[in-house]
Amino acid sequence: MTPEIVILAMIAAFLGLRLYSVLGRRAEHEEEPIQGRFEGRQGQPGAPRVPAPPRTEQRGDGRDDARARAQLGQGLREMPLASSAVERGLAEIAQADRRFDAAAFVEGARSAYRMILEAFWKGDKAELRQLCDSDVYAGFAAAIDARIEAGETLDNRLIRIEECTFVSAGVESGYARIGLRFRADIAAVTRSAEGVVIAGSLDDAIEVIDIWTFGRAVNSPDPDWLLEETDEG
């Protein structure tokens, strides 16, 4: 092999590595596509709901419980493993509500996470009122009011949800609660009334870990789960 060919090969390899490096970094920061919105409560757009399969006929001979466990197992197979206590709680919910599907719930919760964050960032109280229970809504509304009073606005962006896993689940007195741990990348910027950036950057996303608890009455005809508690992971 001539020296000229060796030199050309080295140059080609160098350019290839540089191109791979650039494309790799770009892919790491691509924004996660925004998922479609769920049908709202009572036909109104905007409220998240956990889609579930049609209600099955109840027989009262034990086969319903077995079907609920099988349905739950099918939903969990493609998801990160949960603790045995969480799995028991999810099975209780599936037995109490035949429409419940664990995988579909996580899909809906991921959409709800994005919708609630974006509504809070925009200061959309009407949207938040549909998505949260009264206590959580009051907390969000107070924070929005304080932000408005300070003349500040948020220019935040949810880049991607890296992880969404169960941390708690169960039924008590006919009311189901499910806790989820979200690990997400968020680009956050706070601007003054003049539009000047006073905190954060859209160029560098930060990792955020939230634990959100959703709840609903298992015998309610309304399939919507409301956000009833927020905490940092």
PDB file of C-alpha atoms in Angstrom:
ATOM      1  CA  MET A   1       0.000   0.000   0.000  1.00  0.00           C
ATOM      2  CA  THR A   2       1.431   3.355  -1.040  1.00  0.00           C
ATOM      3  CA  PRO A   3       1.963   6.166   1.514  1.00  0.00           C
ATOM      4  CA  GLU A   4      -0.618   8.317  -0.322  1.00  0.00           C
ATOM      5  CA  ILE A   5      -3.338   5.668   0.143  1.00  0.00           C
ATOM      6  CA  VAL A   6      -2.487   5.290   3.846  1.00  0.00           C
ATOM      7  CA  ILE A   7      -2.746   9.054   4.381  1.00  0.00           C
ATOM      8  CA  LEU A   8      -6.100   9.253   2.549  1.00  0.00           C
ATOM      9  CA  ALA A   9      -7.457   6.364   4.625  1.00  0.00           C
ATOM     10  CA  MET A  10      -6.418   8.087   7.851  1.00  0.00           C
ATOM     11  CA  ILE A  11      -8.110  11.333   6.764  1.00  0.00           C
ATOM     12  CA  ALA A  12     -11.334   9.483   5.864  1.00  0.00           C
ATOM     13  CA  ALA A  13     -11.363   7.720   9.231  1.00  0.00           C
ATOM     14  CA  PHE A  14     -10.832  11.017  11.066  1.00  0.00           C
ATOM     15  CA  LEU A  15     -13.681  12.729   9.189  1.00  0.00           C
ATOM     16  CA  GLY A  16     -15.960   9.756   9.851  1.00  0.00           C
ATOM     17  CA  LEU A  17     -15.312   9.923  13.592  1.00  0.00           C
ATOM     18  CA  ARG A  18     -15.962  13.676  13.640  1.00  0.00           C
ATOM     19  CA  LEU A  19     -19.280  13.216  11.794  1.00  0.00           C
ATOM     20  CA  TYR A  20     -20.336  10.446  14.182  1.00  0.00           C
ATOM     21  CA  SER A  21     -19.481  12.632  17.161  1.00  0.00           C
ATOM     22  CA  VAL A  22     -21.576  15.541  15.905  1.00  0.00           C
ATOM     23  CA  LEU A  23     -24.587  13.371  14.996  1.00  0.00           C
ATOM     24  CA  GLY A  24     -24.362  11.524  18.303  1.00  0.00           C
ATOM     25  CA  ARG A  25     -24.495  14.709  20.352  1.00  0.00           C
ATOM     26  CA  ARG A  26     -27.416  15.984  18.301  1.00  0.00           C
ATOM     27  CA  ALA A  27     -29.384  12.774  18.834  1.00  0.00           C
ATOM     28  CA  GLU A  28     -28.786  12.954  22.590  1.00  0.00           C
ATOM     29  CA  HIS A  29     -30.506  16.353  22.756  1.00  0.00           C
ATOM     30  CA  GLU A  30     -33.419  15.748  20.398  1.00  0.00           C
ATOM     31  CA  GLU A  31     -36.748  16.671  21.942  1.00  0.00           C
ATOM     32  CA  GLU A  32     -39.110  13.841  22.705  1.00  0.00           C
ATOM     33  CA  PRO A  33     -42.178  14.046  20.444  1.00  0.00           C
ATOM     34  CA  ILE A  34     -45.246  15.436  22.178  1.00  0.00           C
ATOM     35  CA  GLN A  35     -47.775  12.689  22.688  1.00  0.00           C
ATOM     36  CA  GLY A  36     -51.364  13.142  21.664  1.00  0.00           C
ATOM     37  CA  ARG A  37     -53.799  14.560  24.172  1.00  0.00           C
ATOM     38  CA  PHE A  38     -56.359  12.334  25.808  1.00  0.00           C
ATOM     39  CA  GLU A  39     -60.076  12.835  25.544  1.00  0.00           C
ATOM     40  CA  GLY A  40     -61.222  15.150  28.325  1.00  0.00           C
ATOM     41  CA  ARG A  41     -63.708  14.507  31.052  1.00  0.00           C
ATOM     42  CA  GLN A  42     -67.310  14.690  29.909  1.00  0.00           C
ATOM     43  CA  GLY A  43     -66.102  15.126  26.326  1.00  0.00           C
ATOM     44  CA  GLN A  44     -63.994  18.236  27.007  1.00  0.00           C
ATOM     45  CA  PRO A  45     -60.498  18.266  25.503  1.00  0.00           C
ATOM     46  CA  GLY A  46     -57.521  18.607  27.760  1.00  0.00           C
ATOM     47  CA  ALA A  47     -58.061  16.307  30.733  1.00  0.00           C
ATOM     48  CA  PRO A  48     -55.752  13.292  30.804  1.00  0.00           C
ATOM     49  CA  ARG A  49     -57.209   9.882  31.242  1.00  0.00           C
ATOM     50  CA  VAL A  50     -55.681   6.466  31.481  1.00  0.00           C
ATOM     51  CA  PRO A  51     -57.041   4.464  28.555  1.00  0.00           C
ATOM     52  CA  ALA A  52     -58.346   1.088  29.558  1.00  0.00           C
ATOM     53  CA  PRO A  53     -59.883  -1.939  27.852  1.00  0.00           C
ATOM     54  CA  PRO A  54     -63.672  -2.298  27.901  1.00  0.00           C
ATOM     55  CA  ARG A  55     -65.222  -3.545  31.120  1.00  0.00           C
ATOM     56  CA  THR A  56     -65.416  -7.335  31.177  1.00  0.00           C
ATOM     57  CA  GLU A  57     -68.403  -9.296  32.389  1.00  0.00           C
ATOM     58  CA  GLN A  58     -68.156 -10.244  36.067  1.00  0.00           C
ATOM     59  CA  ARG A  59     -68.876 -13.882  36.844  1.00  0.00           C
ATOM     60  CA  GLY A  60     -68.323 -14.177  40.611  1.00  0.00           C
ATOM     61  CA  ASP A  61     -66.734 -17.642  40.251  1.00  0.00           C
ATOM     62  CA  GLY A  62     -63.088 -16.722  40.807  1.00  0.00           C
ATOM     63  CA  ARG A  63     -62.242 -16.463  37.139  1.00  0.00           C
ATOM     64  CA  ASP A  64     -62.476 -12.651  37.296  1.00  0.00           C
ATOM     65  CA  ASP A  65     -59.635 -12.488  39.825  1.00  0.00           C
ATOM     66  CA  ALA A  66     -57.472 -14.749  37.686  1.00  0.00           C
ATOM     67  CA  ARG A  67     -58.280 -12.660  34.618  1.00  0.00           C
ATOM     68  CA  ALA A  68     -57.349  -9.480  36.495  1.00  0.00           C
ATOM     69  CA  ARG A  69     -53.984 -10.929  37.523  1.00  0.00           C
ATOM     70  CA  ALA A  70     -53.320 -12.128  33.975  1.00  0.00           C
ATOM     71  CA  GLN A  71     -54.258  -8.721  32.582  1.00  0.00           C
ATOM     72  CA  LEU A  72     -51.942  -7.025  35.067  1.00  0.00           C
ATOM     73  CA  GLY A  73     -49.085  -9.397  34.264  1.00  0.00           C
ATOM     74  CA  GLN A  74     -49.455  -8.708  30.557  1.00  0.00           C
ATOM     75  CA  GLY A  75     -49.296  -4.976  31.219  1.00  0.00           C
ATOM     76  CA  LEU A  76     -46.179  -5.280  33.383  1.00  0.00           C
ATOM     77  CA  ARG A  77     -44.153  -7.520  31.074  1.00  0.00           C
ATOM     78  CA  GLU A  78     -42.894  -4.617  28.962  1.00  0.00           C
ATOM     79  CA  MET A  79     -42.276  -2.328  31.950  1.00  0.00           C
ATOM     80  CA  PRO A  80     -39.504  -2.060  34.568  1.00  0.00           C
ATOM     81  CA  LEU A  81     -39.966  -4.527  37.400  1.00  0.00           C
ATOM     82  CA  ALA A  82     -41.864  -3.175  40.398  1.00  0.00           C
ATOM     83  CA  SER A  83     -41.547  -4.352  43.976  1.00  0.00           C
ATOM     84  CA  SER A  84     -43.768  -7.198  45.138  1.00  0.00           C
ATOM     85  CA  ALA A  85     -45.753  -4.764  47.300  1.00  0.00           C
ATOM     86  CA  VAL A  86     -46.428  -2.518  44.297  1.00  0.00           C
ATOM     87  CA  GLU A  87     -47.419  -5.497  42.154  1.00  0.00           C
ATOM     88  CA  ARG A  88     -49.869  -6.621  44.832  1.00  0.00           C
ATOM     89  CA  GLY A  89     -51.319  -3.112  44.930  1.00  0.00           C
ATOM     90  CA  LEU A  90     -51.702  -3.019  41.161  1.00  0.00           C
ATOM     91  CA  ALA A  91     -53.389  -6.425  41.248  1.00  0.00           C
ATOM     92  CA  GLU A  92     -55.837  -5.096  43.853  1.00  0.00           C
ATOM     93  CA  ILE A  93     -56.680  -2.179  41.569  1.00  0.00           C
ATOM     94  CA  ALA A  94     -57.114  -4.504  38.579  1.00  0.00           C
ATOM     95  CA  GLN A  95     -59.466  -6.712  40.582  1.00  0.00           C
ATOM     96  CA  ALA A  96     -61.499  -3.735  41.782  1.00  0.00           C
ATOM     97  CA  ASP A  97     -61.635  -2.064  38.367  1.00  0.00           C
ATOM     98  CA  ARG A  98     -61.763  -4.387  35.356  1.00  0.00           C
ATOM     99  CA  ARG A  99     -60.930  -1.485  33.047  1.00  0.00           C
ATOM    100  CA  PHE A 100     -57.516  -0.955  34.632  1.00  0.00           C
ATOM    101  CA  ASP A 101     -54.433  -1.802  32.581  1.00  0.00           C
ATOM    102  CA  ALA A 102     -51.008  -1.067  34.061  1.00  0.00           C
ATOM    103  CA  ALA A 103     -49.186  -0.378  30.792  1.00  0.00           C
ATOM    104  CA  ALA A 104     -51.983   1.880  29.519  1.00  0.00           C
ATOM    105  CA  PHE A 105     -51.958   3.725  32.838  1.00  0.00           C
ATOM    106  CA  VAL A 106     -48.247   4.527  32.521  1.00  0.00           C
ATOM    107  CA  GLU A 107     -48.771   5.748  28.966  1.00  0.00           C
ATOM    108  CA  GLY A 108     -51.535   8.075  30.118  1.00  0.00           C
ATOM    109  CA  ALA A 109     -49.524   9.241  33.130  1.00  0.00           C
ATOM    110  CA  ARG A 110     -46.583  10.181  30.915  1.00  0.00           C
ATOM    111  CA  SER A 111     -48.892  12.370  28.844  1.00  0.00           C
ATOM    112  CA  ALA A 112     -50.437  13.837  32.000  1.00  0.00           C
ATOM    113  CA  TYR A 113     -46.948  14.661  33.335  1.00  0.00           C
ATOM    114  CA  ARG A 114     -46.162  16.675  30.214  1.00  0.00           C
ATOM    115  CA  MET A 115     -49.584  18.360  30.106  1.00  0.00           C
ATOM    116  CA  ILE A 116     -49.499  19.414  33.769  1.00  0.00           C
ATOM    117  CA  LEU A 117     -45.961  20.774  33.585  1.00  0.00           C
ATOM    118  CA  GLU A 118     -46.702  22.743  30.430  1.00  0.00           C
ATOM    119  CA  ALA A 119     -49.949  24.119  31.890  1.00  0.00           C
ATOM    120  CA  PHE A 120     -48.070  25.260  35.004  1.00  0.00           C
ATOM    121  CA  TRP A 121     -45.294  26.853  32.986  1.00  0.00           C
ATOM    122  CA  LYS A 122     -47.837  28.731  30.851  1.00  0.00           C
ATOM    123  CA  GLY A 123     -49.921  29.693  33.889  1.00  0.00           C
ATOM    124  CA  ASP A 124     -52.992  27.914  32.522  1.00  0.00           C
ATOM    125  CA  LYS A 125     -55.121  27.516  35.652  1.00  0.00           C
ATOM    126  CA  ALA A 126     -58.160  26.241  33.763  1.00  0.00           C
ATOM    127  CA  GLU A 127     -56.138  23.316  32.424  1.00  0.00           C
ATOM    128  CA  LEU A 128     -54.615  22.570  35.813  1.00  0.00           C
ATOM    129  CA  ARG A 129     -58.044  22.563  37.470  1.00  0.00           C
ATOM    130  CA  GLN A 130     -59.071  19.681  35.198  1.00  0.00           C
ATOM    131  CA  LEU A 131     -55.900  17.683  35.791  1.00  0.00           C
ATOM    132  CA  CYS A 132     -55.328  18.031  39.558  1.00  0.00           C
ATOM    133  CA  ASP A 133     -57.277  17.630  42.748  1.00  0.00           C
ATOM    134  CA  SER A 134     -58.129  20.738  44.773  1.00  0.00           C
ATOM    135  CA  ASP A 135     -55.037  20.687  47.030  1.00  0.00           C
ATOM    136  CA  VAL A 136     -52.496  20.266  44.244  1.00  0.00           C
ATOM    137  CA  TYR A 137     -54.325  22.817  42.116  1.00  0.00           C
ATOM    138  CA  ALA A 138     -54.199  25.338  44.967  1.00  0.00           C
ATOM    139  CA  GLY A 139     -50.427  24.895  45.226  1.00  0.00           C
ATOM    140  CA  PHE A 140     -49.909  25.377  41.503  1.00  0.00           C
ATOM    141  CA  ALA A 141     -52.255  28.388  41.411  1.00  0.00           C
ATOM    142  CA  ALA A 142     -50.435  30.082  44.312  1.00  0.00           C
ATOM    143  CA  ALA A 143     -47.083  29.613  42.575  1.00  0.00           C
ATOM    144  CA  ILE A 144     -48.498  31.051  39.343  1.00  0.00           C
ATOM    145  CA  ASP A 145     -49.887  34.078  41.195  1.00  0.00           C
ATOM    146  CA  ALA A 146     -46.528  34.701  42.869  1.00  0.00           C
ATOM    147  CA  ARG A 147     -44.788  34.480  39.517  1.00  0.00           C
ATOM    148  CA  ILE A 148     -47.201  36.958  37.948  1.00  0.00           C
ATOM    149  CA  GLU A 149     -46.808  39.342  40.867  1.00  0.00           C
ATOM    150  CA  ALA A 150     -43.028  39.236  40.427  1.00  0.00           C
ATOM    151  CA  GLY A 151     -43.435  39.921  36.717  1.00  0.00           C
ATOM    152  CA  GLU A 152     -41.637  36.724  35.776  1.00  0.00           C
ATOM    153  CA  THR A 153     -42.372  34.156  33.093  1.00  0.00           C
ATOM    154  CA  LEU A 154     -41.118  30.621  32.553  1.00  0.00           C
ATOM    155  CA  ASP A 155     -39.701  29.532  29.225  1.00  0.00           C
ATOM    156  CA  ASN A 156     -39.308  25.839  30.031  1.00  0.00           C
ATOM    157  CA  ARG A 157     -39.217  22.804  27.801  1.00  0.00           C
ATOM    158  CA  LEU A 158     -39.625  19.120  28.619  1.00  0.00           C
ATOM    159  CA  ILE A 159     -36.939  17.515  26.485  1.00  0.00           C
ATOM    160  CA  ARG A 160     -37.674  13.889  27.305  1.00  0.00           C
ATOM    161  CA  ILE A 161     -39.011  11.556  29.965  1.00  0.00           C
ATOM    162  CA  GLU A 162     -36.170   9.147  30.622  1.00  0.00           C
ATOM    163  CA  GLU A 163     -37.984   6.923  33.089  1.00  0.00           C
ATOM    164  CA  CYS A 164     -41.460   6.353  34.506  1.00  0.00           C
ATOM    165  CA  THR A 165     -41.741   3.599  37.122  1.00  0.00           C
ATOM    166  CA  PHE A 166     -44.191   2.515  39.818  1.00  0.00           C
ATOM    167  CA  VAL A 167     -43.293   3.322  43.420  1.00  0.00           C
ATOM    168  CA  SER A 168     -46.626   2.653  45.150  1.00  0.00           C
ATOM    169  CA  ALA A 169     -50.096   1.309  44.416  1.00  0.00           C
ATOM    170  CA  GLY A 170     -53.171   0.197  46.306  1.00  0.00           C
ATOM    171  CA  VAL A 171     -56.874   0.512  47.034  1.00  0.00           C
ATOM    172  CA  GLU A 172     -58.352   1.792  50.280  1.00  0.00           C
ATOM    173  CA  SER A 173     -62.064   2.231  50.927  1.00  0.00           C
ATOM    174  CA  GLY A 174     -62.818   2.040  47.208  1.00  0.00           C
ATOM    175  CA  TYR A 175     -60.225   4.663  46.248  1.00  0.00           C
ATOM    176  CA  ALA A 176     -57.181   3.727  44.170  1.00  0.00           C
ATOM    177  CA  ARG A 177     -53.841   5.525  44.368  1.00  0.00           C
ATOM    178  CA  ILE A 178     -50.749   4.993  42.242  1.00  0.00           C
ATOM    179  CA  GLY A 179     -47.385   6.667  42.740  1.00  0.00           C
ATOM    180  CA  LEU A 180     -44.988   7.046  39.821  1.00  0.00           C
ATOM    181  CA  ARG A 181     -41.368   8.147  39.726  1.00  0.00           C
ATOM    182  CA  PHE A 182     -40.577  10.360  36.736  1.00  0.00           C
ATOM    183  CA  ARG A 183     -36.993  11.032  35.699  1.00  0.00           C
ATOM    184  CA  ALA A 184     -36.954  13.714  33.023  1.00  0.00           C
ATOM    185  CA  ASP A 185     -34.661  16.193  31.280  1.00  0.00           C
ATOM    186  CA  ILE A 186     -35.971  19.765  31.389  1.00  0.00           C
ATOM    187  CA  ALA A 187     -34.546  22.940  29.891  1.00  0.00           C
ATOM    188  CA  ALA A 188     -35.614  25.742  32.243  1.00  0.00           C
ATOM    189  CA  VAL A 189     -35.414  29.511  31.835  1.00  0.00           C
ATOM    190  CA  THR A 190     -36.926  32.277  33.972  1.00  0.00           C
ATOM    191  CA  ARG A 191     -37.383  35.678  32.334  1.00  0.00           C
ATOM    192  CA  SER A 192     -38.053  39.077  33.862  1.00  0.00           C
ATOM    193  CA  ALA A 193     -40.926  41.338  32.830  1.00  0.00           C
ATOM    194  CA  GLU A 194     -38.558  42.825  30.232  1.00  0.00           C
ATOM    195  CA  GLY A 195     -37.853  39.386  28.764  1.00  0.00           C
ATOM    196  CA  VAL A 196     -34.323  39.215  30.171  1.00  0.00           C
ATOM    197  CA  VAL A 197     -33.113  35.774  31.258  1.00  0.00           C
ATOM    198  CA  ILE A 198     -32.561  35.881  35.015  1.00  0.00           C
ATOM    199  CA  ALA A 199     -32.089  32.149  35.624  1.00  0.00           C
ATOM    200  CA  GLY A 200     -31.503  28.939  33.690  1.00  0.00           C
ATOM    201  CA  SER A 201     -30.631  28.137  30.093  1.00  0.00           C
ATOM    202  CA  LEU A 202     -32.374  26.469  27.162  1.00  0.00           C
ATOM    203  CA  ASP A 203     -29.062  25.061  25.955  1.00  0.00           C
ATOM    204  CA  ASP A 204     -28.418  22.831  28.963  1.00  0.00           C
ATOM    205  CA  ALA A 205     -31.163  20.516  30.191  1.00  0.00           C
ATOM    206  CA  ILE A 206     -31.160  19.462  33.830  1.00  0.00           C
ATOM    207  CA  GLU A 207     -32.301  16.136  35.235  1.00  0.00           C
ATOM    208  CA  VAL A 208     -35.436  16.341  37.374  1.00  0.00           C
ATOM    209  CA  ILE A 209     -36.869  13.531  39.488  1.00  0.00           C
ATOM    210  CA  ASP A 210     -40.507  13.797  40.598  1.00  0.00           C
ATOM    211  CA  ILE A 211     -42.779  11.387  42.426  1.00  0.00           C
ATOM    212  CA  TRP A 212     -46.404  12.035  41.534  1.00  0.00           C
ATOM    213  CA  THR A 213     -49.412  10.240  42.978  1.00  0.00           C
ATOM    214  CA  PHE A 214     -52.615   9.866  40.964  1.00  0.00           C
ATOM    215  CA  GLY A 215     -55.954   8.744  42.359  1.00  0.00           C
ATOM    216  CA  ARG A 216     -59.547   7.919  41.443  1.00  0.00           C
ATOM    217  CA  ALA A 217     -62.561   6.105  42.887  1.00  0.00           C
ATOM    218  CA  VAL A 218     -62.591   2.611  41.391  1.00  0.00           C
ATOM    219  CA  ASN A 219     -66.383   2.569  41.012  1.00  0.00           C
ATOM    220  CA  SER A 220     -66.585   6.014  39.399  1.00  0.00           C
ATOM    221  CA  PRO A 221     -67.942   6.160  35.830  1.00  0.00           C
ATOM    222  CA  ASP A 222     -65.379   8.900  35.197  1.00  0.00           C
ATOM    223  CA  PRO A 223     -62.158   7.144  34.076  1.00  0.00           C
ATOM    224  CA  ASP A 224     -59.915  10.164  34.753  1.00  0.00           C
ATOM    225  CA  TRP A 225     -57.109   9.917  37.302  1.00  0.00           C
ATOM    226  CA  LEU A 226     -56.292  13.207  39.045  1.00  0.00           C
ATOM    227  CA  LEU A 227     -52.896  14.290  40.326  1.00  0.00           C
ATOM    228  CA  GLU A 228     -53.262  14.476  44.111  1.00  0.00           C
ATOM    229  CA  GLU A 229     -49.694  14.654  45.405  1.00  0.00           C
ATOM    230  CA  THR A 230     -46.292  15.804  44.172  1.00  0.00           C
ATOM    231  CA  ASP A 231     -42.887  15.237  45.698  1.00  0.00           C
ATOM    232  CA  GLU A 232     -39.233  15.306  44.703  1.00  0.00           C
ATOM    233  CA  GLY A 233     -37.515  12.002  44.146  1.00  0.00           C
TER     234      GLY A 233
END
